PDB file of C-alpha atoms in Angstrom:
ATOM      1  CA  UNK A   1       5.596  -3.170   6.407  1.00  0.00           C
ATOM      2  CA  UNK A   2       7.215  -5.239   3.186  1.00  0.00           C
ATOM      3  CA  UNK A   3       7.586  -1.713   1.726  1.00  0.00           C
ATOM      4  CA  UNK A   4       9.913  -0.761   3.925  1.00  0.00           C
ATOM      5  CA  UNK A   5      12.458  -3.217   2.850  1.00  0.00           C
ATOM      6  CA  UNK A   6      12.117  -2.632  -0.976  1.00  0.00           C
ATOM      7  CA  UNK A   7      14.160  -0.963  -2.713  1.00  0.00           C
ATOM      8  CA  UNK A   8      12.821   1.924  -5.200  1.00  0.00           C
ATOM      9  CA  UNK A   9      15.391   2.379  -8.812  1.00  0.00           C
ATOM     10  CA  UNK A  10      15.120   3.208 -12.440  1.00  0.00           C
ATOM     11  CA  UNK A  11      16.121   2.418 -15.075  1.00  0.00           C
ATOM     12  CA  UNK A  12      16.261   3.507 -18.635  1.00  0.00           C
ATOM     13  CA  UNK A  13      14.177   2.632 -21.827  1.00  0.00           C
ATOM     14  CA  UNK A  14      16.150   3.859 -24.272  1.00  0.00           C
ATOM     15  CA  UNK A  15      13.663   3.454 -26.782  1.00  0.00           C
ATOM     16  CA  UNK A  16      11.514   6.248 -24.830  1.00  0.00           C
ATOM     17  CA  UNK A  17      14.458   7.690 -23.305  1.00  0.00           C
ATOM     18  CA  UNK A  18      12.581   7.581 -19.781  1.00  0.00           C
ATOM     19  CA  UNK A  19      13.238   6.361 -17.095  1.00  0.00           C
ATOM     20  CA  UNK A  20      10.944   3.512 -15.075  1.00  0.00           C
ATOM     21  CA  UNK A  21      10.411   3.577 -11.037  1.00  0.00           C
ATOM     22  CA  UNK A  22      10.511  -0.034  -9.137  1.00  0.00           C
ATOM     23  CA  UNK A  23      10.125  -1.518  -6.687  1.00  0.00           C
ATOM     24  CA  UNK A  24      13.046  -4.595  -5.299  1.00  0.00           C
ATOM     25  CA  UNK A  25      14.080  -7.048  -3.101  1.00  0.00           C
ATOM     26  CA  UNK A  26      16.622  -9.335  -3.899  1.00  0.00           C
ATOM     27  CA  UNK A  27      17.655 -12.582  -1.958  1.00  0.00           C
ATOM     28  CA  UNK A  28      21.009 -11.869  -0.028  1.00  0.00           C
ATOM     29  CA  UNK A  29      21.875 -15.329  -2.631  1.00  0.00           C
ATOM     30  CA  UNK A  30      21.506 -16.466  -6.473  1.00  0.00           C
ATOM     31  CA  UNK A  31      17.849 -16.658  -6.805  1.00  0.00           C
ATOM     32  CA  UNK A  32      15.047 -17.016  -9.265  1.00  0.00           C
ATOM     33  CA  UNK A  33      13.758 -13.811  -9.897  1.00  0.00           C
ATOM     34  CA  UNK A  34       9.516 -12.441 -10.129  1.00  0.00           C
ATOM     35  CA  UNK A  35       9.046 -10.171 -12.224  1.00  0.00           C
ATOM     36  CA  UNK A  36       5.292  -9.471 -10.745  1.00  0.00           C
ATOM     37  CA  UNK A  37       2.538  -6.419 -12.672  1.00  0.00           C
ATOM     38  CA  UNK A  38      -0.517  -5.997 -10.897  1.00  0.00           C
ATOM     39  CA  UNK A  39      -3.857  -5.028 -12.199  1.00  0.00           C
ATOM     40  CA  UNK A  40      -5.865  -2.391 -13.447  1.00  0.00           C
ATOM     41  CA  UNK A  41      -4.106   1.702 -12.468  1.00  0.00           C
ATOM     42  CA  UNK A  42      -2.263   0.073  -9.758  1.00  0.00           C
ATOM     43  CA  UNK A  43       0.827   1.833  -8.408  1.00  0.00           C
ATOM     44  CA  UNK A  44       3.658  -1.105  -7.786  1.00  0.00           C
ATOM     45  CA  UNK A  45       3.198  -0.164  -3.707  1.00  0.00           C
ATOM     46  CA  UNK A  46      -0.607  -0.387  -3.675  1.00  0.00           C
ATOM     47  CA  UNK A  47      -1.098  -3.080  -0.656  1.00  0.00           C
ATOM     48  CA  UNK A  48      -2.388  -6.067  -3.028  1.00  0.00           C
ATOM     49  CA  UNK A  49       0.937  -6.087  -5.470  1.00  0.00           C
ATOM     50  CA  UNK A  50       3.189  -5.401  -2.174  1.00  0.00           C
ATOM     51  CA  UNK A  51       1.190  -8.678  -0.054  1.00  0.00           C
ATOM     52  CA  UNK A  52       1.998 -10.447  -3.257  1.00  0.00           C
ATOM     53  CA  UNK A  53       5.684  -9.146  -3.257  1.00  0.00           C
ATOM     54  CA  UNK A  54       5.792 -10.466   0.440  1.00  0.00           C
ATOM     55  CA  UNK A  55       5.008 -14.218  -0.176  1.00  0.00           C
ATOM     56  CA  UNK A  56       7.194 -14.328  -3.324  1.00  0.00           C
ATOM     57  CA  UNK A  57      10.245 -13.022  -1.525  1.00  0.00           C
ATOM     58  CA  UNK A  58       9.194 -15.255   1.885  1.00  0.00           C
ATOM     59  CA  UNK A  59       9.847 -18.252  -0.264  1.00  0.00           C
ATOM     60  CA  UNK A  60      12.545 -18.109  -1.260  1.00  0.00           C
ATOM     61  CA  UNK A  61      11.833 -15.909  -4.987  1.00  0.00           C
ATOM     62  CA  UNK A  62      13.760 -11.958  -5.267  1.00  0.00           C
ATOM     63  CA  UNK A  63      11.014  -9.976  -5.974  1.00  0.00           C
ATOM     64  CA  UNK A  64      10.642  -7.072  -9.152  1.00  0.00           C
ATOM     65  CA  UNK A  65       7.595  -4.778  -8.672  1.00  0.00           C
ATOM     66  CA  UNK A  66       6.244  -2.335 -11.658  1.00  0.00           C
ATOM     67  CA  UNK A  67       3.036  -0.015 -12.066  1.00  0.00           C
ATOM     68  CA  UNK A  68       0.814  -1.124 -14.049  1.00  0.00           C
ATOM     69  CA  UNK A  69       0.624  -0.142 -17.290  1.00  0.00           C
ATOM     70  CA  UNK A  70      -3.126   2.155 -16.641  1.00  0.00           C
ATOM     71  CA  UNK A  71      -1.001   3.764 -13.867  1.00  0.00           C
ATOM     72  CA  UNK A  72       0.133   7.521 -13.592  1.00  0.00           C
ATOM     73  CA  UNK A  73       3.226   6.282 -12.401  1.00  0.00           C
ATOM     74  CA  UNK A  74       3.946   4.313 -15.607  1.00  0.00           C
ATOM     75  CA  UNK A  75       1.930   6.561 -18.187  1.00  0.00           C
ATOM     76  CA  UNK A  76       4.276   8.729 -17.428  1.00  0.00           C
ATOM     77  CA  UNK A  77       7.205   7.137 -17.094  1.00  0.00           C
ATOM     78  CA  UNK A  78       7.506   4.520 -19.478  1.00  0.00           C
ATOM     79  CA  UNK A  79       3.932   4.556 -21.895  1.00  0.00           C
ATOM     80  CA  UNK A  80       4.726   5.754 -25.730  1.00  0.00           C
ATOM     81  CA  UNK A  81       1.355   6.493 -26.341  1.00  0.00           C
ATOM     82  CA  UNK A  82      -0.480   9.459 -24.692  1.00  0.00           C
ATOM     83  CA  UNK A  83      -3.789   7.599 -23.215  1.00  0.00           C
ATOM     84  CA  UNK A  84      -3.187   3.479 -22.474  1.00  0.00           C
ATOM     85  CA  UNK A  85      -5.871   1.308 -23.020  1.00  0.00           C
ATOM     86  CA  UNK A  86      -4.667  -0.558 -26.782  1.00  0.00           C
ATOM     87  CA  UNK A  87      -3.953  -3.573 -25.062  1.00  0.00           C
ATOM     88  CA  UNK A  88      -0.970  -4.915 -27.415  1.00  0.00           C
ATOM     89  CA  UNK A  89       0.779  -1.505 -27.557  1.00  0.00           C
ATOM     90  CA  UNK A  90       0.504  -1.108 -23.675  1.00  0.00           C
ATOM     91  CA  UNK A  91       2.227  -5.132 -23.659  1.00  0.00           C
ATOM     92  CA  UNK A  92       4.349  -4.076 -25.737  1.00  0.00           C
ATOM     93  CA  UNK A  93       5.154  -0.847 -22.868  1.00  0.00           C
ATOM     94  CA  UNK A  94       5.551  -2.814 -20.132  1.00  0.00           C
ATOM     95  CA  UNK A  95       8.058  -5.804 -22.020  1.00  0.00           C
ATOM     96  CA  UNK A  96       9.892  -3.474 -22.618  1.00  0.00           C
ATOM     97  CA  UNK A  97      10.102  -1.215 -19.438  1.00  0.00           C
ATOM     98  CA  UNK A  98      10.712  -4.836 -17.574  1.00  0.00           C
ATOM     99  CA  UNK A  99      13.634  -5.733 -20.063  1.00  0.00           C
ATOM    100  CA  UNK A 100      15.461  -2.175 -19.050  1.00  0.00           C
ATOM    101  CA  UNK A 101      15.444  -2.999 -15.614  1.00  0.00           C
ATOM    102  CA  UNK A 102      16.754  -6.950 -15.552  1.00  0.00           C
ATOM    103  CA  UNK A 103      19.280  -5.346 -17.822  1.00  0.00           C
ATOM    104  CA  UNK A 104      20.021  -2.790 -15.239  1.00  0.00           C
ATOM    105  CA  UNK A 105      20.133  -5.764 -12.438  1.00  0.00           C
ATOM    106  CA  UNK A 106      21.716  -7.852 -14.460  1.00  0.00           C
ATOM    107  CA  UNK A 107      24.457  -5.187 -14.846  1.00  0.00           C
ATOM    108  CA  UNK A 108      24.917  -4.568 -10.657  1.00  0.00           C
ATOM    109  CA  UNK A 109      24.163  -7.977  -9.238  1.00  0.00           C
ATOM    110  CA  UNK A 110      23.835 -10.650 -12.042  1.00  0.00           C
ATOM    111  CA  UNK A 111      25.561 -12.749  -9.630  1.00  0.00           C
ATOM    112  CA  UNK A 112      22.514 -13.258  -7.432  1.00  0.00           C
ATOM    113  CA  UNK A 113      19.845 -13.330 -10.847  1.00  0.00           C
ATOM    114  CA  UNK A 114      17.821 -16.955 -11.423  1.00  0.00           C
ATOM    115  CA  UNK A 115      15.206 -17.884 -13.579  1.00  0.00           C
ATOM    116  CA  UNK A 116      13.156 -15.375 -14.645  1.00  0.00           C
ATOM    117  CA  UNK A 117       9.445 -15.723 -13.945  1.00  0.00           C
ATOM    118  CA  UNK A 118       6.912 -13.460 -14.916  1.00  0.00           C
ATOM    119  CA  UNK A 119       3.945 -13.095 -12.318  1.00  0.00           C
ATOM    120  CA  UNK A 120       0.896 -10.598 -13.420  1.00  0.00           C
ATOM    121  CA  UNK A 121      -2.729 -10.706 -11.687  1.00  0.00           C
ATOM    122  CA  UNK A 122      -5.930  -9.629 -13.287  1.00  0.00           C
ATOM    123  CA  UNK A 123      -5.039  -6.760 -16.423  1.00  0.00           C
ATOM    124  CA  UNK A 124      -0.642  -7.644 -15.493  1.00  0.00           C
ATOM    125  CA  UNK A 125      -2.019 -11.755 -16.119  1.00  0.00           C
ATOM    126  CA  UNK A 126      -4.284 -10.049 -19.248  1.00  0.00           C
ATOM    127  CA  UNK A 127      -0.732  -8.132 -20.537  1.00  0.00           C
ATOM    128  CA  UNK A 128       1.476 -11.473 -19.868  1.00  0.00           C
ATOM    129  CA  UNK A 129      -0.168 -13.582 -22.624  1.00  0.00           C
ATOM    130  CA  UNK A 130       0.377 -10.863 -24.712  1.00  0.00           C
ATOM    131  CA  UNK A 131       4.275 -10.896 -24.038  1.00  0.00           C
ATOM    132  CA  UNK A 132       4.787 -13.769 -23.374  1.00  0.00           C
ATOM    133  CA  UNK A 133       2.727 -14.716 -27.103  1.00  0.00           C
ATOM    134  CA  UNK A 134       5.527 -12.243 -28.021  1.00  0.00           C
ATOM    135  CA  UNK A 135       8.338 -14.856 -27.345  1.00  0.00           C
ATOM    136  CA  UNK A 136       7.540 -17.085 -31.010  1.00  0.00           C
ATOM    137  CA  UNK A 137       9.332 -13.823 -32.427  1.00  0.00           C
ATOM    138  CA  UNK A 138      12.578 -14.320 -32.828  1.00  0.00           C
ATOM    139  CA  UNK A 139      12.898 -11.112 -33.808  1.00  0.00           C
ATOM    140  CA  UNK A 140      11.913  -9.486 -30.236  1.00  0.00           C
ATOM    141  CA  UNK A 141      14.740  -8.810 -28.381  1.00  0.00           C
ATOM    142  CA  UNK A 142      13.205  -7.879 -24.993  1.00  0.00           C
ATOM    143  CA  UNK A 143      13.177 -10.295 -22.487  1.00  0.00           C
ATOM    144  CA  UNK A 144      12.685 -13.931 -22.632  1.00  0.00           C
ATOM    145  CA  UNK A 145      10.869 -15.387 -18.847  1.00  0.00           C
ATOM    146  CA  UNK A 146      11.395 -18.951 -17.777  1.00  0.00           C
ATOM    147  CA  UNK A 147       8.276 -19.339 -16.602  1.00  0.00           C
ATOM    148  CA  UNK A 148       5.047 -17.289 -16.316  1.00  0.00           C
ATOM    149  CA  UNK A 149       2.321 -17.163 -13.851  1.00  0.00           C
ATOM    150  CA  UNK A 150      -0.826 -15.512 -14.577  1.00  0.00           C
ATOM    151  CA  UNK A 151      -3.475 -15.027 -11.806  1.00  0.00           C
ATOM    152  CA  UNK A 152      -6.719 -14.018 -12.555  1.00  0.00           C
ATOM    153  CA  UNK A 153      -6.965 -12.492 -15.994  1.00  0.00           C
ATOM    154  CA  UNK A 154     -10.079 -10.607 -16.794  1.00  0.00           C
ATOM    155  CA  UNK A 155     -12.236 -12.524 -19.102  1.00  0.00           C
ATOM    156  CA  UNK A 156     -13.743  -9.095 -19.922  1.00  0.00           C
ATOM    157  CA  UNK A 157     -12.268  -6.201 -20.078  1.00  0.00           C
ATOM    158  CA  UNK A 158     -14.974  -3.744 -20.691  1.00  0.00           C
ATOM    159  CA  UNK A 159     -16.796  -4.666 -17.265  1.00  0.00           C
ATOM    160  CA  UNK A 160     -13.560  -3.340 -15.545  1.00  0.00           C
ATOM    161  CA  UNK A 161     -13.418  -0.437 -17.316  1.00  0.00           C
ATOM    162  CA  UNK A 162     -17.277   0.582 -16.303  1.00  0.00           C
ATOM    163  CA  UNK A 163     -16.044  -0.192 -12.978  1.00  0.00           C
ATOM    164  CA  UNK A 164     -13.612   2.477 -13.017  1.00  0.00           C
ATOM    165  CA  UNK A 165     -15.495   4.461 -14.769  1.00  0.00           C
ATOM    166  CA  UNK A 166     -18.586   4.304 -12.214  1.00  0.00           C
ATOM    167  CA  UNK A 167     -15.945   5.136  -9.596  1.00  0.00           C
ATOM    168  CA  UNK A 168     -14.874   8.296 -11.094  1.00  0.00           C
ATOM    169  CA  UNK A 169     -18.406   8.782 -11.569  1.00  0.00           C
ATOM    170  CA  UNK A 170     -19.627   8.650  -8.665  1.00  0.00           C
ATOM    171  CA  UNK A 171     -19.704  12.718  -7.245  1.00  0.00           C
ATOM    172  CA  UNK A 172     -22.286  12.856 -10.577  1.00  0.00           C
ATOM    173  CA  UNK A 173     -25.048  11.496  -7.974  1.00  0.00           C
ATOM    174  CA  UNK A 174     -24.807  14.231  -5.970  1.00  0.00           C
ATOM    175  CA  UNK A 175     -27.241  17.928  -7.211  1.00  0.00           C
ATOM    176  CA  UNK A 176     -25.440  19.628  -9.026  1.00  0.00           C
ATOM    177  CA  UNK A 177     -25.150  22.722  -6.347  1.00  0.00           C
ATOM    178  CA  UNK A 178     -23.957  20.649  -3.523  1.00  0.00           C
ATOM    179  CA  UNK A 179     -21.109  18.705  -6.281  1.00  0.00           C
ATOM    180  CA  UNK A 180     -18.132  20.335  -4.981  1.00  0.00           C
ATOM    181  CA  UNK A 181     -19.299  20.142  -0.927  1.00  0.00           C
ATOM    182  CA  UNK A 182     -19.617  16.738  -1.091  1.00  0.00           C
ATOM    183  CA  UNK A 183     -16.424  15.681  -2.976  1.00  0.00           C
ATOM    184  CA  UNK A 184     -14.027  17.340  -0.143  1.00  0.00           C
ATOM    185  CA  UNK A 185     -16.103  16.799   2.310  1.00  0.00           C
ATOM    186  CA  UNK A 186     -15.230  13.089   1.287  1.00  0.00           C
ATOM    187  CA  UNK A 187     -11.540  13.634   0.543  1.00  0.00           C
ATOM    188  CA  UNK A 188     -11.066  15.351   4.003  1.00  0.00           C
ATOM    189  CA  UNK A 189     -12.505  12.422   5.311  1.00  0.00           C
ATOM    190  CA  UNK A 190     -10.694  10.492   3.906  1.00  0.00           C
ATOM    191  CA  UNK A 191      -6.879  12.188   4.266  1.00  0.00           C
ATOM    192  CA  UNK A 192      -7.891  13.037   8.318  1.00  0.00           C
ATOM    193  CA  UNK A 193      -8.641   8.972   8.764  1.00  0.00           C
ATOM    194  CA  UNK A 194      -5.921   7.998  11.431  1.00  0.00           C
ATOM    195  CA  UNK A 195      -2.928   5.265  10.457  1.00  0.00           C
ATOM    196  CA  UNK A 196      -1.807   2.641  12.058  1.00  0.00           C
ATOM    197  CA  UNK A 197       1.210   2.974  13.998  1.00  0.00           C
TER     198      UNK A 197
END
């Protein structure tokens, strides 16, 4: 139920004129803050991101979560290009989004923001390498982090994309005349799965 205590906000990215959605939970007093970036295509409220965010918060950190640059939400609200997938461009877009979020948090809660930590897993970790490398450029005006925690960065990005393609291509295993009905059956089955309350 950690998602129920998160606050959803939007921060303006000046370079794009778009507002990036993010989820945040601040500690009651001043604390280090973790900017959490999930893996390939993951939404900020995905189960893996929420589990990590809850562990982070329980250990005394404030936490911010943004969606992956390959998630529909990020593409719509924070991407500078029509199609993501170019890692250096995606990392700059992500860095701009995190910078916008940090600026908003400093304006509204500056007295509660301590050292900044970038934490990414999977593709979020991969993008973290680009962001860390960009900090060496003295002309880079974007947010700098005090620490990086990069969990399970991918060794081969192609593998992740192949798995994603396989998922979306799964319906092709059905004969063409049965495909639409089978997809509908699967979606209805998923829709009717009872949730625990």
